[in-house]
Amino acid sequence: MAPKQRTRIDEARMFGRFVRGLRGFLSQPIPLEHCSELLRRAHERRRDSFLSLMRRGVYENPTSPYLELLRWAGVEYGDLVRMIREGGVEETLGRLFEAGVYITIDEFKGRLPIRRGTRRLEVSASDFDNPLPVGHFLGATGGSRGSGQRLIVDLDLVGQDAAAHGLFLQAFGITELPLSVWRPVAPGASGTKKVLMHAKLRLPMGRWFSQNHPGFFVHPKSALFTGALTHASRWWGGSIPAPRFRPLEEAGLIASWLSQQPVPGVHFDTNVSSAVRICQAATEAGFSLETTFLRLGGEPLTKNKLEVCERAGAKVVCHYSMSEVGHIAMACADPLACDDVHVRSDKMGVIQRPAPPPLASLSSFYLTTLAPCCPKIMLNVASGDYGTMKRRRCSCDFGKVGFDLHLWSIRSYEKLTTGGMQFLGSDLIQLLDEVLPASFGGGPTDYQLVEAEQEDGRTIVQLLVSPGVGSIDEERCFEIVCRFLSSRAPENRMMVDRLREEAALRLVRREPYATRASKVLTLHRLQRQP
């Protein structure tokens, strides 16, 4: 009973800090014309910011897993200072990586202990929490790579992200468009952060649609938190709208609302799979979304998903984000690809190195937080993603403040693993986004692969197909899936044969599963309830 009582007290204290913090946050807006200068200054201070975070959050924090890694590598704080002064942030991160200072996804999520040679360190996800932020509200990650994790968010980070949000609006010339969002309310953090960033700039807002229910009798804590947020914005500025419940099944209602927005239109923020559902519904109903500017994130923006959105008439751009740190990279207004983004060099360091085995042939993005207000400390943490990374100058506003590191063609290398068999995530995306819709109809969010654990402990693979796709020849469907997977790599043929022999691939007609953040992912892991 005692731990539960302390938890309630902690939550009450955090709620009080949130309400008190909102007053200062909302009553001191960031003028749009100041955004570029704020980011330029933060970018110029990135070395000092990183060293401060490492000193206070790692070297002076005896519980930090990074402290043990750095000890194993023989890197004292003075060594780190020298390395930063000699080579800068990214070169230092590369040297640390070579010395074994990095973290895999499974280690960062607390699924596996940290192992370097014969050394071993048991860790949990909370061990990577940053002890420095004040902690104004408690959120949760979206569960994109497993079950969601607790996430403490600081209003200082939201304010820093608000400056980048303001520069993005200026780069694309949409400062006059009201912002509407289709994002979950608390405990999901993405919706709250989006509306707070826009409120910090004192720019017009439209509606807040939520995929999860904001009602008091359904989620009392969420309703109390969100009610405080919307009422405080009326008192201290920002005018954040009260959320309206719109589950994924009601994408058609949002499509209808968007099609009725007058010129110049609306800036609409949601995740990629939710946007695909809206645009599919709009196309089927004959609605035009030509006055809609879609700002997407949370999932890869593939060619087929982009085409679905553009077919409905919408203008589409994407950011690259992670629940644990918020913005990693922002959409480029002078792009080389549809998902060309500027790394937020003011708060993130990114290097490319081999992915963890057995996918070492791929160059993974390894992420490092530079800002002391990020809720998690990341030091060469594998993102689970790979793609193209290049320094180049461009003409957009982010390039002008010094953000010259670009990423594009971003894909997940997370894999489907069943009975020792592994299929690369990028191959699965192509199968579900392109091959199956071309063969049987429907769109990219109508198909999903699910790892399902059986009562006997065996794991099978379910291919979920939305009932809206219509009738499907099961044998032909399996043949297309097996033929495609076999063609991707020589070793895949043996894996596919094993799937067939063990009858471990099954077709299920139902709507794909959505994560806590309402993303419909290519691969979903379904754990058997105890």
Short mmCIF file of C-alpha atoms in Angstrom, two decimals:
data_model
loop_
_atom_site.label_atom_id
_atom_site.label_comp_id
_atom_site.label_asym_id
_atom_site.label_seq_id
_atom_site.Cartn_x
_atom_site.Cartn_y
_atom_site.Cartn_z
CA MET A 1 0.00 0.00 0.00
CA ALA A 2 2.81 2.42 0.82
CA PRO A 3 4.25 2.59 -2.71
CA LYS A 4 0.79 3.26 -4.16
CA GLN A 5 0.24 6.10 -1.67
CA ARG A 6 3.58 7.65 -2.63
CA THR A 7 2.66 7.37 -6.29
CA ARG A 8 -0.58 9.28 -5.75
CA ILE A 9 1.28 11.98 -3.84
CA ASP A 10 3.90 12.24 -6.57
CA GLU A 11 1.19 12.54 -9.24
CA ALA A 12 -0.58 15.24 -7.22
CA ARG A 13 2.66 17.20 -6.86
CA MET A 14 3.39 16.88 -10.56
CA PHE A 15 -0.13 18.07 -11.42
CA GLY A 16 0.45 21.11 -9.21
CA ARG A 17 3.76 21.84 -10.95
CA PHE A 18 2.02 21.50 -14.31
CA VAL A 19 -0.72 24.00 -13.45
CA ARG A 20 1.77 26.47 -11.95
CA GLY A 21 4.16 25.98 -14.87
CA LEU A 22 1.41 26.62 -17.43
CA ARG A 23 0.99 30.17 -16.23
CA GLY A 24 4.58 31.12 -16.98
CA PHE A 25 4.65 29.04 -20.15
CA LEU A 26 1.51 30.49 -21.73
CA SER A 27 1.82 34.07 -20.47
CA GLN A 28 5.27 34.46 -22.08
CA PRO A 29 4.71 33.67 -25.78
CA ILE A 30 7.49 33.33 -28.34
CA PRO A 31 7.12 35.88 -31.17
CA LEU A 32 7.50 34.21 -34.58
CA GLU A 33 10.27 36.59 -35.56
CA HIS A 34 12.38 35.36 -32.60
CA CYS A 35 12.27 31.65 -33.49
CA SER A 36 15.22 31.58 -35.87
CA GLU A 37 17.48 33.49 -33.48
CA LEU A 38 16.55 31.22 -30.55
CA LEU A 39 17.46 28.14 -32.58
CA ARG A 40 20.67 29.70 -33.91
CA ARG A 41 21.85 30.47 -30.37
CA ALA A 42 20.95 26.97 -29.15
CA HIS A 43 22.82 25.49 -32.11
CA GLU A 44 25.92 27.55 -31.31
CA ARG A 45 25.81 26.34 -27.67
CA ARG A 46 25.40 22.63 -28.50
CA ARG A 47 28.90 21.61 -27.34
CA ASP A 48 28.53 23.31 -23.97
CA SER A 49 24.97 22.01 -23.63
CA PHE A 50 26.12 18.44 -24.24
CA LEU A 51 28.99 18.69 -21.76
CA SER A 52 26.66 20.14 -19.11
CA LEU A 53 24.18 17.31 -19.64
CA MET A 54 26.93 14.68 -19.41
CA ARG A 55 28.48 16.20 -16.28
CA ARG A 56 25.23 16.67 -14.35
CA GLY A 57 23.13 13.83 -15.74
CA VAL A 58 25.79 11.12 -16.12
CA TYR A 59 29.11 11.73 -14.35
CA GLU A 60 27.42 13.14 -11.23
CA ASN A 61 24.65 10.52 -11.38
CA PRO A 62 25.92 7.22 -9.90
CA THR A 63 22.82 5.31 -11.12
CA SER A 64 23.31 6.20 -14.80
CA PRO A 65 24.01 3.17 -17.05
CA TYR A 66 26.14 5.47 -19.22
CA LEU A 67 28.49 6.10 -16.30
CA GLU A 68 29.33 2.40 -16.19
CA LEU A 69 29.78 2.24 -19.97
CA LEU A 70 32.13 5.22 -19.87
CA ARG A 71 34.12 3.62 -17.05
CA TRP A 72 34.45 0.42 -19.07
CA ALA A 73 35.75 2.56 -21.96
CA GLY A 74 38.14 4.47 -19.65
CA VAL A 75 36.59 7.88 -20.52
CA GLU A 76 36.62 10.36 -17.64
CA TYR A 77 34.84 13.72 -17.82
CA GLY A 78 38.10 15.54 -18.57
CA ASP A 79 38.71 13.18 -21.49
CA LEU A 80 35.25 13.97 -22.84
CA VAL A 81 35.85 17.73 -22.60
CA ARG A 82 39.10 17.35 -24.52
CA MET A 83 37.47 15.21 -27.21
CA ILE A 84 34.64 17.71 -27.72
CA ARG A 85 37.04 20.67 -27.98
CA GLU A 86 39.27 18.83 -30.45
CA GLY A 87 36.68 17.23 -32.74
CA GLY A 88 33.19 18.50 -31.96
CA VAL A 89 30.05 16.55 -31.07
CA GLU A 90 29.68 14.06 -33.92
CA GLU A 91 33.36 13.08 -34.07
CA THR A 92 33.34 12.53 -30.30
CA LEU A 93 30.21 10.37 -30.54
CA GLY A 94 31.93 8.26 -33.19
CA ARG A 95 34.97 7.74 -30.97
CA LEU A 96 32.75 6.78 -28.04
CA PHE A 97 30.86 4.30 -30.23
CA GLU A 98 34.12 2.61 -31.24
CA ALA A 99 34.98 2.33 -27.53
CA GLY A 100 31.72 0.48 -26.83
CA VAL A 101 29.70 3.45 -25.56
CA TYR A 102 26.36 2.88 -27.29
CA ILE A 103 22.96 1.41 -26.42
CA THR A 104 20.77 -0.93 -28.49
CA ILE A 105 16.98 -0.57 -28.65
CA ASP A 106 16.44 -3.64 -26.48
CA GLU A 107 18.87 -2.28 -23.86
CA PHE A 108 17.24 1.17 -23.93
CA LYS A 109 13.78 -0.37 -23.45
CA GLY A 110 15.07 -2.53 -20.58
CA ARG A 111 14.34 -5.77 -22.46
CA LEU A 112 17.95 -7.02 -22.33
CA PRO A 113 20.95 -6.32 -20.07
CA ILE A 114 23.86 -4.32 -21.45
CA ARG A 115 26.66 -6.68 -22.53
CA ARG A 116 30.12 -5.59 -23.67
CA GLY A 117 32.50 -8.52 -23.87
CA THR A 118 32.40 -10.34 -20.54
CA ARG A 119 30.86 -7.37 -18.75
CA ARG A 120 27.13 -7.26 -18.02
CA LEU A 121 24.83 -4.59 -16.54
CA GLU A 122 21.15 -5.14 -15.72
CA VAL A 123 19.00 -2.15 -16.72
CA SER A 124 15.37 -1.04 -16.86
CA ALA A 125 13.82 1.60 -19.12
CA SER A 126 13.57 4.08 -16.22
CA ASP A 127 17.36 3.93 -15.68
CA PHE A 128 17.71 6.17 -18.74
CA ASP A 129 15.42 8.88 -17.33
CA ASN A 130 17.02 12.31 -17.21
CA PRO A 131 17.16 13.50 -13.55
CA LEU A 132 17.57 17.17 -14.54
CA PRO A 133 14.16 18.31 -15.90
CA VAL A 134 11.54 19.62 -13.47
CA GLY A 135 8.88 17.20 -14.75
CA HIS A 136 5.60 18.99 -15.42
CA PHE A 137 3.45 16.15 -16.73
CA LEU A 138 3.52 12.38 -16.99
CA GLY A 139 2.98 10.95 -20.44
CA ALA A 140 3.63 7.66 -22.18
CA THR A 141 5.34 6.53 -25.35
CA GLY A 142 3.10 5.29 -28.13
CA GLY A 143 4.15 1.65 -27.91
CA SER A 144 5.52 1.58 -31.46
CA ARG A 145 8.20 -0.93 -30.51
CA GLY A 146 6.42 -2.83 -27.78
CA SER A 147 4.43 -1.79 -24.73
CA GLY A 148 4.36 1.91 -23.98
CA GLN A 149 6.72 3.36 -21.40
CA ARG A 150 6.27 6.05 -18.76
CA LEU A 151 7.52 9.45 -19.95
CA ILE A 152 8.06 12.60 -17.86
CA VAL A 153 7.85 15.78 -19.93
CA ASP A 154 9.25 19.20 -19.07
CA LEU A 155 7.68 22.45 -20.30
CA ASP A 156 11.15 23.85 -21.05
CA LEU A 157 11.56 21.19 -23.76
CA VAL A 158 8.11 22.01 -25.17
CA GLY A 159 9.16 25.67 -25.32
CA GLN A 160 12.38 24.80 -27.16
CA ASP A 161 10.41 22.67 -29.60
CA ALA A 162 7.92 25.51 -30.03
CA ALA A 163 10.67 27.68 -31.54
CA ALA A 164 11.41 24.94 -34.10
CA HIS A 165 7.67 24.58 -34.76
CA GLY A 166 7.47 28.32 -35.43
CA LEU A 167 10.39 28.20 -37.86
CA PHE A 168 8.73 25.27 -39.66
CA LEU A 169 5.51 27.27 -40.07
CA GLN A 170 7.47 30.18 -41.54
CA ALA A 171 9.51 27.93 -43.86
CA PHE A 172 6.32 26.57 -45.42
CA GLY A 173 4.35 29.84 -45.31
CA ILE A 174 1.51 28.47 -43.18
CA THR A 175 1.62 30.75 -40.14
CA GLU A 176 -1.88 32.03 -40.93
CA LEU A 177 -3.48 28.57 -41.18
CA PRO A 178 -5.26 27.43 -38.00
CA LEU A 179 -3.79 24.25 -36.53
CA SER A 180 -6.05 21.26 -35.96
CA VAL A 181 -4.78 17.92 -34.69
CA TRP A 182 -5.92 14.30 -34.55
CA ARG A 183 -3.75 13.15 -31.67
CA PRO A 184 -4.53 11.27 -28.43
CA VAL A 185 -5.07 13.10 -25.16
CA ALA A 186 -3.07 12.14 -22.07
CA PRO A 187 -1.43 9.82 -21.21
CA GLY A 188 -0.34 10.11 -24.84
CA ALA A 189 2.11 13.01 -24.95
CA SER A 190 2.07 13.90 -28.66
CA GLY A 191 -1.28 15.71 -28.74
CA THR A 192 -0.57 17.72 -25.61
CA LYS A 193 2.85 18.80 -26.85
CA LYS A 194 1.51 19.81 -30.29
CA VAL A 195 -1.18 22.12 -28.94
CA LEU A 196 1.15 23.56 -26.29
CA MET A 197 3.79 24.40 -28.91
CA HIS A 198 1.23 26.21 -31.05
CA ALA A 199 -0.21 28.01 -28.00
CA LYS A 200 3.30 29.19 -27.06
CA LEU A 201 3.40 31.02 -30.42
CA ARG A 202 -0.09 32.52 -29.88
CA LEU A 203 -1.25 31.34 -33.30
CA PRO A 204 -4.83 30.40 -34.28
CA MET A 205 -6.12 26.93 -33.48
CA GLY A 206 -8.95 24.93 -34.97
CA ARG A 207 -9.99 21.62 -33.43
CA TRP A 208 -8.40 18.89 -31.36
CA PHE A 209 -9.69 15.48 -32.37
CA SER A 210 -8.55 12.60 -30.16
CA GLN A 211 -8.43 8.89 -31.02
CA ASN A 212 -8.82 8.02 -27.33
CA HIS A 213 -11.76 9.09 -25.19
CA PRO A 214 -11.24 12.30 -23.15
CA GLY A 215 -14.31 11.82 -20.91
CA PHE A 216 -14.08 11.99 -17.12
CA PHE A 217 -15.99 8.76 -16.49
CA VAL A 218 -13.76 6.88 -18.95
CA HIS A 219 -10.32 8.25 -17.95
CA PRO A 220 -10.68 10.60 -14.94
CA LYS A 221 -6.96 11.44 -14.62
CA SER A 222 -6.71 12.23 -18.32
CA ALA A 223 -9.86 14.35 -18.23
CA LEU A 224 -8.61 16.31 -15.19
CA PHE A 225 -5.24 16.96 -16.82
CA THR A 226 -6.70 17.95 -20.20
CA GLY A 227 -9.38 20.11 -18.56
CA ALA A 228 -6.70 22.02 -16.65
CA LEU A 229 -4.77 22.49 -19.89
CA THR A 230 -7.69 23.91 -21.89
CA HIS A 231 -8.96 26.16 -19.09
CA ALA A 232 -5.47 27.51 -18.30
CA SER A 233 -5.03 28.44 -21.97
CA ARG A 234 -8.16 30.60 -21.78
CA TRP A 235 -6.87 32.39 -18.70
CA TRP A 236 -3.25 32.90 -19.73
CA GLY A 237 -3.38 32.83 -23.54
CA GLY A 238 -3.31 30.23 -26.28
CA SER A 239 -6.98 29.17 -26.56
CA ILE A 240 -6.38 25.41 -26.71
CA PRO A 241 -9.60 23.70 -27.87
CA ALA A 242 -11.33 21.00 -25.82
CA PRO A 243 -10.68 17.56 -27.40
CA ARG A 244 -13.41 15.78 -29.37
CA PHE A 245 -13.45 11.99 -29.44
CA ARG A 246 -12.96 10.63 -32.96
CA PRO A 247 -11.76 6.98 -33.07
CA LEU A 248 -9.94 5.64 -36.11
CA GLU A 249 -13.21 4.24 -37.47
CA GLU A 250 -14.52 7.81 -37.89
CA ALA A 251 -11.80 9.00 -40.26
CA GLY A 252 -14.56 9.73 -42.79
CA LEU A 253 -16.09 12.36 -40.50
CA ILE A 254 -12.75 14.16 -40.26
CA ALA A 255 -12.32 13.92 -44.04
CA SER A 256 -15.73 15.55 -44.49
CA TRP A 257 -14.86 18.33 -42.02
CA LEU A 258 -11.51 19.02 -43.72
CA SER A 259 -13.16 19.20 -47.15
CA GLN A 260 -15.48 21.95 -45.90
CA GLN A 261 -12.72 24.26 -44.63
CA PRO A 262 -12.68 27.59 -46.46
CA VAL A 263 -9.68 29.07 -48.27
CA PRO A 264 -6.84 29.41 -47.28
CA GLY A 265 -7.47 26.07 -45.55
CA VAL A 266 -6.19 24.30 -42.46
CA HIS A 267 -2.92 22.93 -41.10
CA PHE A 268 -3.72 19.41 -39.89
CA ASP A 269 -1.32 17.39 -37.72
CA THR A 270 -1.59 13.62 -37.21
CA ASN A 271 0.38 10.41 -37.67
CA VAL A 272 0.91 8.83 -41.07
CA SER A 273 -1.53 5.92 -40.79
CA SER A 274 -4.33 8.17 -39.48
CA ALA A 275 -3.75 10.52 -42.41
CA VAL A 276 -3.94 7.61 -44.86
CA ARG A 277 -7.33 6.64 -43.43
CA ILE A 278 -8.60 10.20 -43.77
CA CYS A 279 -7.41 10.51 -47.35
CA GLN A 280 -8.76 7.10 -48.35
CA ALA A 281 -12.15 8.08 -46.94
CA ALA A 282 -12.01 11.44 -48.75
CA THR A 283 -11.21 9.82 -52.11
CA GLU A 284 -13.96 7.22 -51.72
CA ALA A 285 -16.51 9.91 -50.83
CA GLY A 286 -15.37 12.29 -53.57
CA PHE A 287 -14.15 14.97 -51.13
CA SER A 288 -11.29 17.27 -52.08
CA LEU A 289 -8.63 18.07 -49.48
CA GLU A 290 -6.81 20.62 -51.63
CA THR A 291 -7.03 23.23 -48.85
CA THR A 292 -5.47 20.82 -46.31
CA PHE A 293 -1.79 20.99 -45.33
CA LEU A 294 -0.92 17.66 -43.68
CA ARG A 295 2.00 17.61 -41.25
CA LEU A 296 2.69 13.97 -40.47
CA GLY A 297 5.05 11.97 -38.28
CA GLY A 298 5.39 8.91 -36.09
CA GLU A 299 5.85 6.42 -38.96
CA PRO A 300 7.76 6.21 -42.25
CA LEU A 301 6.17 8.21 -45.06
CA THR A 302 6.42 5.63 -47.85
CA LYS A 303 5.75 6.29 -51.53
CA ASN A 304 2.36 4.55 -51.47
CA LYS A 305 1.18 6.34 -48.33
CA LEU A 306 2.22 9.66 -49.86
CA GLU A 307 0.34 8.86 -53.08
CA VAL A 308 -2.85 8.04 -51.12
CA CYS A 309 -2.70 11.46 -49.42
CA GLU A 310 -1.86 13.39 -52.58
CA ARG A 311 -4.63 11.61 -54.50
CA ALA A 312 -7.07 13.31 -52.12
CA GLY A 313 -5.49 16.68 -52.97
CA ALA A 314 -3.62 17.29 -49.70
CA LYS A 315 -0.19 18.89 -49.40
CA VAL A 316 2.00 16.55 -47.31
CA VAL A 317 5.22 16.98 -45.31
CA CYS A 318 6.68 14.96 -42.44
CA HIS A 319 8.94 15.35 -39.41
CA TYR A 320 11.06 12.65 -37.76
CA SER A 321 10.28 12.29 -34.07
CA MET A 322 10.50 9.91 -31.14
CA SER A 323 8.28 9.97 -28.06
CA GLU A 324 11.30 10.00 -25.74
CA VAL A 325 12.80 13.23 -27.16
CA GLY A 326 10.17 14.88 -29.39
CA HIS A 327 11.52 16.37 -32.62
CA ILE A 328 14.62 14.70 -34.00
CA ALA A 329 14.43 16.33 -37.43
CA MET A 330 12.09 18.82 -39.14
CA ALA A 331 10.67 18.86 -42.66
CA CYS A 332 12.83 20.63 -45.26
CA ALA A 333 11.14 23.19 -47.52
CA ASP A 334 13.84 22.62 -50.19
CA PRO A 335 13.81 18.80 -50.20
CA LEU A 336 15.58 16.11 -52.20
CA ALA A 337 12.95 13.51 -51.18
CA CYS A 338 9.41 13.48 -49.76
CA ASP A 339 10.77 12.73 -46.27
CA ASP A 340 13.87 14.99 -46.40
CA VAL A 341 14.30 16.42 -42.90
CA HIS A 342 16.77 18.70 -41.06
CA VAL A 343 18.32 17.19 -37.92
CA ARG A 344 17.55 19.38 -34.91
CA SER A 345 21.26 19.97 -34.27
CA ASP A 346 20.44 22.31 -31.38
CA LYS A 347 19.26 19.39 -29.26
CA MET A 348 20.28 16.16 -31.05
CA GLY A 349 23.48 14.54 -32.26
CA VAL A 350 23.12 11.82 -34.93
CA ILE A 351 25.75 9.45 -36.29
CA GLN A 352 25.49 6.42 -38.59
CA ARG A 353 27.10 3.14 -37.58
CA PRO A 354 26.34 -0.57 -38.17
CA ALA A 355 23.05 -1.77 -36.72
CA PRO A 356 23.22 -4.35 -33.91
CA PRO A 357 23.72 -7.97 -35.10
CA PRO A 358 22.44 -9.73 -37.13
CA LEU A 359 21.68 -6.62 -39.24
CA ALA A 360 25.16 -5.08 -39.11
CA SER A 361 25.13 -4.64 -42.89
CA LEU A 362 22.70 -1.73 -42.39
CA SER A 363 23.81 1.72 -41.20
CA SER A 364 21.64 2.65 -38.24
CA PHE A 365 20.99 6.13 -36.91
CA TYR A 366 22.41 6.43 -33.37
CA LEU A 367 20.89 9.29 -31.37
CA THR A 368 22.31 11.49 -28.62
CA THR A 369 20.44 14.15 -26.65
CA LEU A 370 22.23 17.46 -26.18
CA ALA A 371 19.55 19.43 -24.31
CA PRO A 372 19.34 19.09 -20.49
CA CYS A 373 15.52 19.28 -20.64
CA CYS A 374 14.96 16.08 -22.69
CA PRO A 375 13.06 13.48 -20.58
CA LYS A 376 15.51 10.70 -21.48
CA ILE A 377 19.29 10.83 -21.72
CA MET A 378 20.42 9.20 -24.95
CA LEU A 379 24.09 8.59 -25.71
CA ASN A 380 24.55 6.75 -29.01
CA VAL A 381 21.18 4.99 -28.69
CA ALA A 382 20.21 2.89 -31.72
CA SER A 383 17.02 4.37 -33.16
CA GLY A 384 15.83 1.24 -34.95
CA ASP A 385 15.91 3.22 -38.20
CA TYR A 386 18.27 3.57 -41.12
CA GLY A 387 18.35 5.70 -44.27
CA THR A 388 20.36 8.35 -46.08
CA MET A 389 22.28 10.95 -44.06
CA LYS A 390 24.13 13.80 -45.73
CA ARG A 391 25.35 17.30 -44.97
CA ARG A 392 24.17 19.79 -47.55
CA ARG A 393 23.20 23.42 -47.75
CA CYS A 394 19.67 24.30 -48.75
CA SER A 395 17.65 27.48 -49.14
CA CYS A 396 14.99 26.85 -46.46
CA ASP A 397 14.81 28.58 -43.09
CA PHE A 398 16.34 25.65 -41.18
CA GLY A 399 19.36 25.69 -43.46
CA LYS A 400 19.81 29.40 -42.77
CA VAL A 401 20.18 28.84 -39.01
CA GLY A 402 22.89 26.20 -39.54
CA PHE A 403 20.95 22.91 -39.58
CA ASP A 404 22.81 21.34 -42.51
CA LEU A 405 22.54 17.63 -41.59
CA HIS A 406 19.72 15.99 -43.59
CA LEU A 407 18.06 12.58 -43.35
CA TRP A 408 15.74 10.95 -45.87
CA SER A 409 14.45 7.56 -47.04
CA ILE A 410 14.04 6.72 -43.35
CA ARG A 411 12.92 3.14 -42.71
CA SER A 412 12.83 0.80 -39.76
CA TYR A 413 15.20 -2.15 -39.63
CA GLU A 414 13.18 -3.79 -36.88
CA LYS A 415 12.50 -7.33 -37.96
CA LEU A 416 9.86 -10.00 -37.88
CA THR A 417 11.40 -12.87 -35.89
CA THR A 418 9.57 -16.18 -35.57
CA GLY A 419 11.18 -19.53 -34.78
CA GLY A 420 14.62 -18.10 -35.45
CA MET A 421 13.52 -16.63 -38.81
CA GLN A 422 14.00 -12.94 -39.55
CA PHE A 423 12.51 -10.68 -42.20
CA LEU A 424 13.64 -7.06 -42.52
CA GLY A 425 11.12 -4.35 -41.66
CA SER A 426 11.62 -2.46 -44.94
CA ASP A 427 10.67 -5.61 -46.89
CA LEU A 428 7.50 -5.97 -44.83
CA ILE A 429 6.58 -2.35 -45.54
CA GLN A 430 6.84 -2.94 -49.28
CA LEU A 431 4.78 -6.13 -49.01
CA LEU A 432 1.93 -4.50 -47.09
CA ASP A 433 2.06 -1.02 -48.67
CA GLU A 434 2.47 -2.02 -52.30
CA VAL A 435 2.31 -5.73 -53.17
CA LEU A 436 -0.87 -6.78 -51.37
CA PRO A 437 -2.94 -3.63 -52.18
CA ALA A 438 -1.95 -4.01 -55.84
CA SER A 439 -3.07 -7.66 -55.78
CA PHE A 440 -6.28 -7.50 -53.73
CA GLY A 441 -7.25 -3.83 -53.34
CA GLY A 442 -7.47 -1.64 -50.28
CA GLY A 443 -4.73 0.66 -49.04
CA PRO A 444 -1.53 0.64 -46.97
CA THR A 445 -3.34 0.55 -43.61
CA ASP A 446 -5.62 -2.38 -44.53
CA TYR A 447 -2.92 -5.03 -44.03
CA GLN A 448 -0.77 -5.89 -41.01
CA LEU A 449 1.54 -8.68 -39.84
CA VAL A 450 1.10 -9.78 -36.24
CA GLU A 451 3.37 -11.91 -34.08
CA ALA A 452 0.98 -13.85 -31.84
CA GLU A 453 2.11 -16.08 -28.98
CA GLN A 454 0.06 -19.26 -28.60
CA GLU A 455 -0.88 -21.08 -25.39
CA ASP A 456 1.79 -23.71 -26.07
CA GLY A 457 4.43 -20.95 -26.21
CA ARG A 458 4.80 -21.17 -30.00
CA THR A 459 4.74 -17.91 -31.97
CA ILE A 460 2.83 -17.71 -35.24
CA VAL A 461 2.48 -14.94 -37.81
CA GLN A 462 -0.98 -13.63 -38.58
CA LEU A 463 -1.65 -11.66 -41.75
CA LEU A 464 -4.50 -9.31 -40.85
CA VAL A 465 -6.66 -8.07 -43.72
CA SER A 466 -9.38 -5.49 -43.17
CA PRO A 467 -12.88 -6.80 -43.94
CA GLY A 468 -13.32 -3.69 -46.08
CA VAL A 469 -10.93 -5.12 -48.68
CA GLY A 470 -13.52 -7.67 -49.81
CA SER A 471 -13.16 -11.37 -50.58
CA ILE A 472 -9.64 -12.81 -50.86
CA ASP A 473 -8.38 -16.11 -52.23
CA GLU A 474 -6.41 -17.36 -49.20
CA GLU A 475 -4.14 -19.72 -51.14
CA ARG A 476 -3.27 -17.03 -53.70
CA CYS A 477 -2.63 -14.54 -50.92
CA PHE A 478 -0.20 -16.89 -49.15
CA GLU A 479 1.52 -17.66 -52.44
CA ILE A 480 2.06 -13.93 -53.16
CA VAL A 481 3.39 -13.32 -49.63
CA CYS A 482 5.78 -16.29 -49.74
CA ARG A 483 6.99 -15.52 -53.25
CA PHE A 484 7.73 -11.89 -52.38
CA LEU A 485 9.55 -12.67 -49.11
CA SER A 486 11.58 -15.43 -50.81
CA SER A 487 12.73 -13.01 -53.50
CA ARG A 488 14.21 -10.45 -51.09
CA ALA A 489 17.29 -12.46 -50.05
CA PRO A 490 18.65 -15.98 -50.68
CA GLU A 491 18.37 -16.98 -47.01
CA ASN A 492 14.68 -16.00 -47.00
CA ARG A 493 13.71 -19.07 -49.05
CA MET A 494 14.58 -21.41 -46.18
CA MET A 495 12.66 -19.20 -43.75
CA VAL A 496 9.55 -19.19 -45.95
CA ASP A 497 9.71 -22.97 -46.37
CA ARG A 498 9.81 -23.31 -42.59
CA LEU A 499 6.78 -21.04 -42.21
CA ARG A 500 4.89 -23.27 -44.61
CA GLU A 501 5.99 -26.53 -42.98
CA GLU A 502 5.00 -25.39 -39.50
CA ALA A 503 1.73 -23.76 -40.68
CA ALA A 504 2.97 -20.67 -38.83
CA LEU A 505 1.41 -18.15 -41.26
CA ARG A 506 -2.33 -17.59 -40.93
CA LEU A 507 -4.82 -15.22 -42.57
CA VAL A 508 -7.16 -13.34 -40.21
CA ARG A 509 -9.95 -11.04 -41.40
CA ARG A 510 -10.14 -8.13 -38.97
CA GLU A 511 -9.09 -4.50 -38.76
CA PRO A 512 -5.36 -4.03 -38.03
CA TYR A 513 -4.36 -3.24 -34.46
CA ALA A 514 -3.53 0.35 -33.53
CA THR A 515 -0.93 1.40 -30.95
CA ARG A 516 -1.65 3.59 -27.96
CA ALA A 517 -0.75 6.55 -30.19
CA SER A 518 -3.24 5.28 -32.84
CA LYS A 519 -0.57 4.27 -35.33
CA VAL A 520 -1.27 1.27 -37.55
CA LEU A 521 2.17 -0.30 -37.80
CA THR A 522 3.40 -2.80 -40.37
CA LEU A 523 4.36 -5.25 -37.62
CA HIS A 524 2.41 -5.61 -34.39
CA ARG A 525 3.41 -7.88 -31.50
CA LEU A 526 0.47 -9.44 -29.69
CA GLN A 527 1.37 -10.80 -26.28
CA ARG A 528 -0.71 -13.57 -24.74
CA GLN A 529 -2.45 -12.44 -21.56
CA PRO A 530 -1.39 -14.39 -18.44
#
